[in-house]
Short mmCIF file of C-alpha atoms and ligand atoms in Angstrom, two decimals:
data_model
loop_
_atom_site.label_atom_id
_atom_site.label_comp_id
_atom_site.label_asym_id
_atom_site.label_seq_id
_atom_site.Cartn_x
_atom_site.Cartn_y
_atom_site.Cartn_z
CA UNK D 1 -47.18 -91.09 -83.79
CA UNK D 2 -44.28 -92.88 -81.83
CA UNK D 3 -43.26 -91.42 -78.65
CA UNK D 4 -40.28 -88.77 -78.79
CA UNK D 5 -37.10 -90.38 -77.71
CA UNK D 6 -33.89 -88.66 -78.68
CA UNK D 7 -31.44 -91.64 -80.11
CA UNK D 8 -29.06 -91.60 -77.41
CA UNK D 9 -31.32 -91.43 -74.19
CA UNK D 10 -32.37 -95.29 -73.42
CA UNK D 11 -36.11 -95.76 -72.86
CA UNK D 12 -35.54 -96.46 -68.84
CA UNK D 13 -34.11 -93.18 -68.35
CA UNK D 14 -37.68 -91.51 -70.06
CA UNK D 15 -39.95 -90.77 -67.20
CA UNK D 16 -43.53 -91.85 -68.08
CA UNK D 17 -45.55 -89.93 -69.02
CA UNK D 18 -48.29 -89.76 -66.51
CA UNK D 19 -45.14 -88.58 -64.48
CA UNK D 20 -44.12 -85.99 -66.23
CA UNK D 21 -47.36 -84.62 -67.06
CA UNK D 22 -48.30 -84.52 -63.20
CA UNK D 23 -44.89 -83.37 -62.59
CA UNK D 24 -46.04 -80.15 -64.95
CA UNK D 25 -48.59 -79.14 -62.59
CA UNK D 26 -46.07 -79.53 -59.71
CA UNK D 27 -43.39 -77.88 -61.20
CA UNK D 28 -45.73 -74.91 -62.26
CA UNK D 29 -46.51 -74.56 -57.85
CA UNK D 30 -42.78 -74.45 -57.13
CA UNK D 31 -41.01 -70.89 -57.42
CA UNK D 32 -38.46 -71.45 -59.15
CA UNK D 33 -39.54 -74.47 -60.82
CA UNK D 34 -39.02 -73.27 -64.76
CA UNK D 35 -39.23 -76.64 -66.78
CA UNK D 36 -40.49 -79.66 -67.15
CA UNK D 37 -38.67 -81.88 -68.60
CA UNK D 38 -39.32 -85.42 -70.86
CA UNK D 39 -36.15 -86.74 -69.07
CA UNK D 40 -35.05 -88.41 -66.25
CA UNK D 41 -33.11 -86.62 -63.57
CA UNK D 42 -29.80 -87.05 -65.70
CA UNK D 43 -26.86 -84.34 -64.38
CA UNK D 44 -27.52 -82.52 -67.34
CA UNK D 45 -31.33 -81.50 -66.97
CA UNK D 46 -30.49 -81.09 -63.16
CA UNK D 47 -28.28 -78.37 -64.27
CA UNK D 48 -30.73 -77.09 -66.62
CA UNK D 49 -33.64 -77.33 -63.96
CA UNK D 50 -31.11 -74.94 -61.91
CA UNK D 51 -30.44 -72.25 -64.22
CA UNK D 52 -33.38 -72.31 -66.59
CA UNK D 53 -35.04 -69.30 -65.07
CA UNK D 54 -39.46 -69.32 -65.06
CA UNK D 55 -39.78 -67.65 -68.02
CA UNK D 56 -39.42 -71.06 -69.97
CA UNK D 57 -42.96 -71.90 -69.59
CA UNK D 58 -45.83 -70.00 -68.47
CA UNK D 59 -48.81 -71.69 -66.31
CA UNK D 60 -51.69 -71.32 -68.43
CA UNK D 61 -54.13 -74.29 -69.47
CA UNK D 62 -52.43 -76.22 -72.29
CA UNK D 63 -53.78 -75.94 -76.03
CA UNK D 64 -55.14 -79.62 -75.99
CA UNK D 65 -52.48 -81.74 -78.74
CA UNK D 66 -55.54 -82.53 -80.97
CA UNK D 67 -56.04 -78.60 -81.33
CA UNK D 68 -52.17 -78.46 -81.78
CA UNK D 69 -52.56 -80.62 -84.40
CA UNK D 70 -54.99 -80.20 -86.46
CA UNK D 71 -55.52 -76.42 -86.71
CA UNK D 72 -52.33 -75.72 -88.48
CA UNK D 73 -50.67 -72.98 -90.73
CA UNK D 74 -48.44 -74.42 -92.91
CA UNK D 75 -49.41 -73.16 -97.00
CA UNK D 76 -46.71 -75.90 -98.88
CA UNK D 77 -49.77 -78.02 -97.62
CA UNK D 78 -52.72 -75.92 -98.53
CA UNK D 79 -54.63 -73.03 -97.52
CA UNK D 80 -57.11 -74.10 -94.99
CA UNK D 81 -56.00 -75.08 -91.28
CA UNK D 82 -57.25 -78.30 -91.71
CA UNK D 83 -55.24 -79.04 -94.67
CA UNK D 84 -51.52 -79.59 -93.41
CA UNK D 85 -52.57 -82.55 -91.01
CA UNK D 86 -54.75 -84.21 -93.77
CA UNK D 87 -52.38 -83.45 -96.72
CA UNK D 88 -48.79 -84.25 -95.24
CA UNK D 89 -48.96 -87.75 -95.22
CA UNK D 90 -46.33 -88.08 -98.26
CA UNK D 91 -44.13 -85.72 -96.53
CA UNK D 92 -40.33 -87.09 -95.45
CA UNK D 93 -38.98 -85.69 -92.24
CA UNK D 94 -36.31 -88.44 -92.27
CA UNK D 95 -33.35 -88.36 -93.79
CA UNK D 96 -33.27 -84.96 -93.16
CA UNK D 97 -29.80 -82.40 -93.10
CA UNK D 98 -29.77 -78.62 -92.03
CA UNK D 99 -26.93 -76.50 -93.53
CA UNK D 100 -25.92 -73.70 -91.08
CA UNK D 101 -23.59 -70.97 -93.58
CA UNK D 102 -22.69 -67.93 -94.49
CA UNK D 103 -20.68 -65.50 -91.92
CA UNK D 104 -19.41 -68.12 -89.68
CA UNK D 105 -16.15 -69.21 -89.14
CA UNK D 106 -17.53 -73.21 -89.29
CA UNK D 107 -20.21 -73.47 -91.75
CA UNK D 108 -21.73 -77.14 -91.75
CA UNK D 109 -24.36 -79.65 -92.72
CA UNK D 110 -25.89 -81.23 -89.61
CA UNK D 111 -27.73 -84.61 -89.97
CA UNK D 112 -31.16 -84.16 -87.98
CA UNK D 113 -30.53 -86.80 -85.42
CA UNK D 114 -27.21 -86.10 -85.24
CA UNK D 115 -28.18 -82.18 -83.77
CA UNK D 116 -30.75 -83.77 -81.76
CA UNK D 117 -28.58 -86.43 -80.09
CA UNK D 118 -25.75 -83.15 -79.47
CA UNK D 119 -28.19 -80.82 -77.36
CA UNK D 120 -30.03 -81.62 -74.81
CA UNK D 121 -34.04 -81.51 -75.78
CA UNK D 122 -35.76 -79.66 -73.39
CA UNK D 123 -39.31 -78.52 -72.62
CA UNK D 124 -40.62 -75.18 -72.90
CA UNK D 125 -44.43 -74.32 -72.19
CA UNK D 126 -45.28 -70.86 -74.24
CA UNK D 127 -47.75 -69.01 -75.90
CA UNK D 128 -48.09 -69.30 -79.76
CA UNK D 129 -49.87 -66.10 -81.00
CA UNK D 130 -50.74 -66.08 -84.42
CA UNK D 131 -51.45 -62.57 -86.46
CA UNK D 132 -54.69 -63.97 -87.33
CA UNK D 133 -55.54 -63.19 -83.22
CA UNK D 134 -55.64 -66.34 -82.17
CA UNK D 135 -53.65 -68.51 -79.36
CA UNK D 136 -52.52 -71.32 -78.09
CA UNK D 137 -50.40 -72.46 -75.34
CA UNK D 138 -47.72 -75.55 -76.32
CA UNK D 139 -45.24 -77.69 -74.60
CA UNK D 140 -42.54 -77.75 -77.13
CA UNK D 141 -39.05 -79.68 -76.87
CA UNK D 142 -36.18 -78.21 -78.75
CA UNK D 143 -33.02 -76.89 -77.91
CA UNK D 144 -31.93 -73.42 -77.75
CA UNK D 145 -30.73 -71.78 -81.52
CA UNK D 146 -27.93 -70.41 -79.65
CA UNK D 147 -26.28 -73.35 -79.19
CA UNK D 148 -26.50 -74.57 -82.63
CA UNK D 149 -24.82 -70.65 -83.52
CA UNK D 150 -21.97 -71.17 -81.24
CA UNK D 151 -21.47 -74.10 -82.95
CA UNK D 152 -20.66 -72.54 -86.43
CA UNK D 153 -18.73 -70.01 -84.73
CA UNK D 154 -20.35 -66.73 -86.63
CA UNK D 155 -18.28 -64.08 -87.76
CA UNK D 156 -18.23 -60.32 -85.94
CA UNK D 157 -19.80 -59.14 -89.35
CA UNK D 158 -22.33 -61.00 -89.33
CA UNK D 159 -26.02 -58.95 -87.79
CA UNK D 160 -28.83 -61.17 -89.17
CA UNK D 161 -30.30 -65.06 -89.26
CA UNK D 162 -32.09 -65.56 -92.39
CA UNK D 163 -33.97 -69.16 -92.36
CA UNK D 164 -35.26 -71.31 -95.20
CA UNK D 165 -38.03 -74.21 -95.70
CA UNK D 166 -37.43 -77.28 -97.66
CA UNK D 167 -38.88 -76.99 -101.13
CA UNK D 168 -40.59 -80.41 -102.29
CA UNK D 169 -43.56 -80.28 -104.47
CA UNK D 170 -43.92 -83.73 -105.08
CA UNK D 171 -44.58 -84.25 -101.38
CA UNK D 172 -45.97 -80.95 -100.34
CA UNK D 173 -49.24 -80.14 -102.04
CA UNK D 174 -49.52 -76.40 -101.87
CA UNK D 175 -46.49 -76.15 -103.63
CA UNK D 176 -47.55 -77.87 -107.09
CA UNK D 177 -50.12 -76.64 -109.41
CA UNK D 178 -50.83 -73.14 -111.17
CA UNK D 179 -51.80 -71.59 -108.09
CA UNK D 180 -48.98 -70.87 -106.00
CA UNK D 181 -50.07 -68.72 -102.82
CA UNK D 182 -47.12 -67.78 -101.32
CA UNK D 183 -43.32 -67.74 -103.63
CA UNK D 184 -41.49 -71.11 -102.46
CA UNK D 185 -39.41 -71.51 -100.04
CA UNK D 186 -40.35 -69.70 -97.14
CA UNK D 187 -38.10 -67.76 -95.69
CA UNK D 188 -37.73 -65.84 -92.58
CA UNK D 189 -35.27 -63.74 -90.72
CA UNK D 190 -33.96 -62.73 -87.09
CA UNK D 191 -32.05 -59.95 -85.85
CA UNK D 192 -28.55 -61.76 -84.78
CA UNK D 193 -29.00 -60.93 -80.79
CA UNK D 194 -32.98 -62.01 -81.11
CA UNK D 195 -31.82 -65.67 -82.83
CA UNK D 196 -29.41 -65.55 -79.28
CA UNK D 197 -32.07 -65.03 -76.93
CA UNK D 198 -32.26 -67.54 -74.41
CA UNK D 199 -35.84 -67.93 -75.79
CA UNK D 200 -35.36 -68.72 -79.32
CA UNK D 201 -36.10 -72.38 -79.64
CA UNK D 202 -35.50 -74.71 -82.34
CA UNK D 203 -38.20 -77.55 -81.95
CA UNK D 204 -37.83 -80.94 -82.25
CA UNK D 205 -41.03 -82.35 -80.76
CA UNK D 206 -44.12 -80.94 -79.08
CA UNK D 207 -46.18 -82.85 -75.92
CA UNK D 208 -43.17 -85.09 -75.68
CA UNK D 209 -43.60 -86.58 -79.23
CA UNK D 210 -41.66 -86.63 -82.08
CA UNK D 211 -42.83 -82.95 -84.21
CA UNK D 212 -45.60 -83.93 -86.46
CA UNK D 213 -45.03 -82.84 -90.01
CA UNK D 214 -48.13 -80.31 -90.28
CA UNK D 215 -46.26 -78.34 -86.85
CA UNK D 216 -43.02 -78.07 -89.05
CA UNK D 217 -41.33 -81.80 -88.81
CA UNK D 218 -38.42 -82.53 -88.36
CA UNK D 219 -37.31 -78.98 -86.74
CA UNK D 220 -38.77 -75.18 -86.72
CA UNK D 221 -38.34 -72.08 -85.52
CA UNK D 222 -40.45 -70.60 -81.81
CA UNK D 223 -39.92 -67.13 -81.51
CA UNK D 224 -42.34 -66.68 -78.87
CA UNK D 225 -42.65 -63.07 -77.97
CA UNK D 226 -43.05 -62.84 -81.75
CA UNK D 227 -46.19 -63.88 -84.26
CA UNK D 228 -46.83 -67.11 -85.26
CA UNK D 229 -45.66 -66.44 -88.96
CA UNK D 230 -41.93 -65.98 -87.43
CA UNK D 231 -41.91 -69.39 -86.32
CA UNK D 232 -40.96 -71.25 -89.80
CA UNK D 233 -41.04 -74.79 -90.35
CA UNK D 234 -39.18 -77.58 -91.72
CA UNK D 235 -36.02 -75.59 -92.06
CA UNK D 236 -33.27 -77.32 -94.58
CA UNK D 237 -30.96 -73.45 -94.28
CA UNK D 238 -30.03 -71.16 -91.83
CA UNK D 239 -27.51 -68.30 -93.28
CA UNK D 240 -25.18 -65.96 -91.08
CA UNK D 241 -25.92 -62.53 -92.81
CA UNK D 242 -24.89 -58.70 -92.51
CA UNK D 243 -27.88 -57.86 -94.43
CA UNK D 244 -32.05 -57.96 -92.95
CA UNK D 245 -33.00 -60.72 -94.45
CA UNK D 246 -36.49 -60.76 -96.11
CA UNK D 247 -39.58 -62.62 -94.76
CA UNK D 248 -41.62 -64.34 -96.79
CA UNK D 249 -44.99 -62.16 -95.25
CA UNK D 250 -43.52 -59.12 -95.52
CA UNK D 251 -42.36 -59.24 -98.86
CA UNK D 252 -45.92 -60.79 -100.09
CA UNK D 253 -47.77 -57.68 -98.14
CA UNK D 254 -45.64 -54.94 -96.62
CA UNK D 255 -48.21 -52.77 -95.83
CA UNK D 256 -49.22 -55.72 -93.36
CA UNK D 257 -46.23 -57.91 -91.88
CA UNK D 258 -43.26 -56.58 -91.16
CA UNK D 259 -39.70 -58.12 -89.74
CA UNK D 260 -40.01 -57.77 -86.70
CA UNK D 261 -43.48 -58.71 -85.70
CA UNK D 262 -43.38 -58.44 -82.11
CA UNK D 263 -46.45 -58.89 -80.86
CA UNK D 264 -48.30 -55.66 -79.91
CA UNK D 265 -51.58 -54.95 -78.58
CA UNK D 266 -51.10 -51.26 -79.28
CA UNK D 267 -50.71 -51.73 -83.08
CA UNK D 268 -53.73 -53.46 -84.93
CA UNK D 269 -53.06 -55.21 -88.12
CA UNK D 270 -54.84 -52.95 -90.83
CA UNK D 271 -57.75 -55.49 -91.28
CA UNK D 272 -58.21 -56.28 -87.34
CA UNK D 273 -57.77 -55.35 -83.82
CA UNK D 274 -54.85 -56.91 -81.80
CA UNK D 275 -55.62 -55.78 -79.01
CA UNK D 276 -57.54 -59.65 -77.72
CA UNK D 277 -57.28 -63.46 -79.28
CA UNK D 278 -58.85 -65.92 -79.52
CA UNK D 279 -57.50 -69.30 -77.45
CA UNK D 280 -58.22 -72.44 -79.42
CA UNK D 281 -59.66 -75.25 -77.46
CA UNK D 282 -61.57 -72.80 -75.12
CA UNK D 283 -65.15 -72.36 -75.45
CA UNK D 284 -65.85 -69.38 -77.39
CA UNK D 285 -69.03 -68.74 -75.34
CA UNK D 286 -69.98 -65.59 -73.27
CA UNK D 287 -66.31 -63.93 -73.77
CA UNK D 288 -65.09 -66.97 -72.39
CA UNK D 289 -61.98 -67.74 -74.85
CA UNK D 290 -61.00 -64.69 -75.52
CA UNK D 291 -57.80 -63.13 -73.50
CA UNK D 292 -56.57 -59.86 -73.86
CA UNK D 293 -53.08 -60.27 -76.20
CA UNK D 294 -50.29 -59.01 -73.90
CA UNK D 295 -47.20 -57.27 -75.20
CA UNK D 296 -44.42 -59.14 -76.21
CA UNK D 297 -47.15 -61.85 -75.80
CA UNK D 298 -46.19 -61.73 -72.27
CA UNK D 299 -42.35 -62.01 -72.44
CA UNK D 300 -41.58 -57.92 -72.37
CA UNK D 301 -39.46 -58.80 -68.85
CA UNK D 302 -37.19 -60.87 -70.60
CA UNK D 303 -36.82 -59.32 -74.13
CA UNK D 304 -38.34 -55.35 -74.52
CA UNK D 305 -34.92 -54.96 -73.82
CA UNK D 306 -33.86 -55.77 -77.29
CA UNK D 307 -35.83 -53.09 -78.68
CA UNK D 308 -34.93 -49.89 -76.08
CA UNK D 309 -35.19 -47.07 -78.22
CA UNK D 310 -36.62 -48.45 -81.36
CA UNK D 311 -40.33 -46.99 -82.45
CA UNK D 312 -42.30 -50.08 -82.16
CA UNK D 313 -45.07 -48.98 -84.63
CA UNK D 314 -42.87 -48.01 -86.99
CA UNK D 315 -41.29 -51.62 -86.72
CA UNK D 316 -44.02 -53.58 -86.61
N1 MTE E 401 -43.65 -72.03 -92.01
C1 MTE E 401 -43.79 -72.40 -93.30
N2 MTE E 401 -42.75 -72.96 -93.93
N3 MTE E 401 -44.95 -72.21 -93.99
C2 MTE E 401 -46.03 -71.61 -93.40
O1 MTE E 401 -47.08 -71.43 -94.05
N4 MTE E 401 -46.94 -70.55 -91.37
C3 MTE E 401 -46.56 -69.72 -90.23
C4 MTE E 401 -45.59 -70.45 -89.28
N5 MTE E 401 -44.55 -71.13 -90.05
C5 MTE E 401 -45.91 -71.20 -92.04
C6 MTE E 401 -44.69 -71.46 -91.36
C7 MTE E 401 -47.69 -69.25 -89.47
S1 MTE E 401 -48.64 -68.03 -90.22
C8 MTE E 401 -47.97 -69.68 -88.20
S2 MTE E 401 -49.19 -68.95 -87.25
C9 MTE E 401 -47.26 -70.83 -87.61
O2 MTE E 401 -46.32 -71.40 -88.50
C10 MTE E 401 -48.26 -71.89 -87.22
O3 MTE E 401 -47.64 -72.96 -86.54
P1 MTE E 401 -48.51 -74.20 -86.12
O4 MTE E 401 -49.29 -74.68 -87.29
O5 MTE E 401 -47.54 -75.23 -85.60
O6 MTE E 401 -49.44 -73.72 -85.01
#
């Protein structure tokens, strides 16, 4: 996997690695210290280091990248979490165009390198909690969704962000054959003032590298105070909407996902408790592992907001 470089950032202006991995740990000390970064200190990320409050990455122990990696959900590559890593190696992240429609005053087509050479990439440590109750903790780059929405200027009628994955069976296994387990593409939605949160990522790379194609290449959704499943992967459409857009879990088993899918201790999926996880790459001996699953996933300071008012077990 080549290292991450946006196109327009020269390779002397990258800090090296070893520097910007120590820096992490340094950064984490400082108070207001919020982000590390994969670039040099360019005006822009000086800005960013400035305003980006602490929330943008928490301090615990990194998810190591092979865990990252290789324990994957991603079904147009197969069922197991094994499978997307071993099975995506016909899969073409490049050329690659998102269309951004719908109710928006500029709708567009955005080549992938184009997006990623207009915002700044930055990094953002957060939790990753799947609904299966279990964690991990991943340094992401990506960009803020927000600023790809101002971009297409949306409409005052429009509420909703519904999101789509490419569709390509002849380079995405789970998607040929007589089995299908899940209806093609995948789809997935956001309320219009959650796809504004500061939060909302689109990612471009994790650990500095370019995104490998089993985490979602070349660009996916992190939604982090929400589960895993909201975070959807190689997206080719994102559509301005007055309308709740449907979710590709909650349509397959309502009685189990729903749109929202904060994540919530207090409400256990019908099969399992939610109340702990699981956090891959720790040793799963003695307890030791295991973390008690915080609400919001730990981000209720910067979004319960969002939901004053709303009965959280009745949107689950
Ligand atoms: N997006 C698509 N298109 N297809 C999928 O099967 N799985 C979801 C989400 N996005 C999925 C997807 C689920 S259930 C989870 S937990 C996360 O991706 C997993 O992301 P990761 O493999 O990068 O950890």
């Amino acid at each position: 996997m080549p290292a991450y470089r946006p196109p327009h950032i020269a390779s002397k202006e990258i800090t090296p690695k070893s520097a910007y991995l120590s820096r992490r740990s340094l950064m984490a000390a400082s108070a207001g210290g919020a982000l590390a970064t994969l670039f040099g200190p360019g005006a822009a990320m000086a800005e960013a280091l400035k305003t980006i409050p602490s929330a943008y990455k928490v301090d615990d122990k990194l998810t190591p990248k092979k865990d990252v990696t290789s324990y994957n959900n991603f079904y147009e590559f197969g069922l197991d979490k094994a499978d997307p890593a071993a099975l995506s190696g016909d899969f073409k992240p490049r050329p690659w165009t998102v269309v951004v429609d719908g109710m928006v005053a500029k709708p567009q087509r955005f080549d992938i390198d184009a997006l990623i050479k207009e915002f700044p990439v930055e990094e953002r440590v957060y939790r990753m909690r799947c609904v299966e109750a279990w964690s991990m903790v991943i340094p992401w780059d990506g960009f803020p969704l927000a600023a790809l929405l101002d971009k297409v200027e949306p409409l005052g009628s429009a509420k909703y962000v519904a999101f789509e994955t490419v569709v390509r069976p002849a380079e995405m296994p789970g998607q040929k054959g007589l089995f299908q387990s899940l209806p093609w593409p995948y789809v997935e939605g956001l309320r219009l003032d959650e796809a504004r949160h500061p939060l909302t990522l689109l990612a471009v790379g994790l650990y500095g590298e370019t995104l490998p194609s089993q985490n979602g290449a070349p660009i996916r959704l992190v939604v982090p105070w929400k589960y895993g499943f909201k975070g959807i992967k190689s997206i080719v459409r994102i559509t301005l909407t007055d309308k709740q857009p449907v979710n590709t879990w909650q349509a397959a088993n309502p009685q189990e996902y729903g749109f929202y899918a904060n994540v919530n201790p207090a409400v256990d999926h019908p099969r399992w408790s939610q109340a702990s996880e699981r956090r891959i790459g720790e040793s799963g001996f003695f307890g030791a592992g295991r973390h008690p699953t915080l609400p919001f996933n730990g981000y209720a300071d910067e979004v319960a907001s969002l939901y004053s008012g709303m009965d959280l077990k009745a949107n689950f």
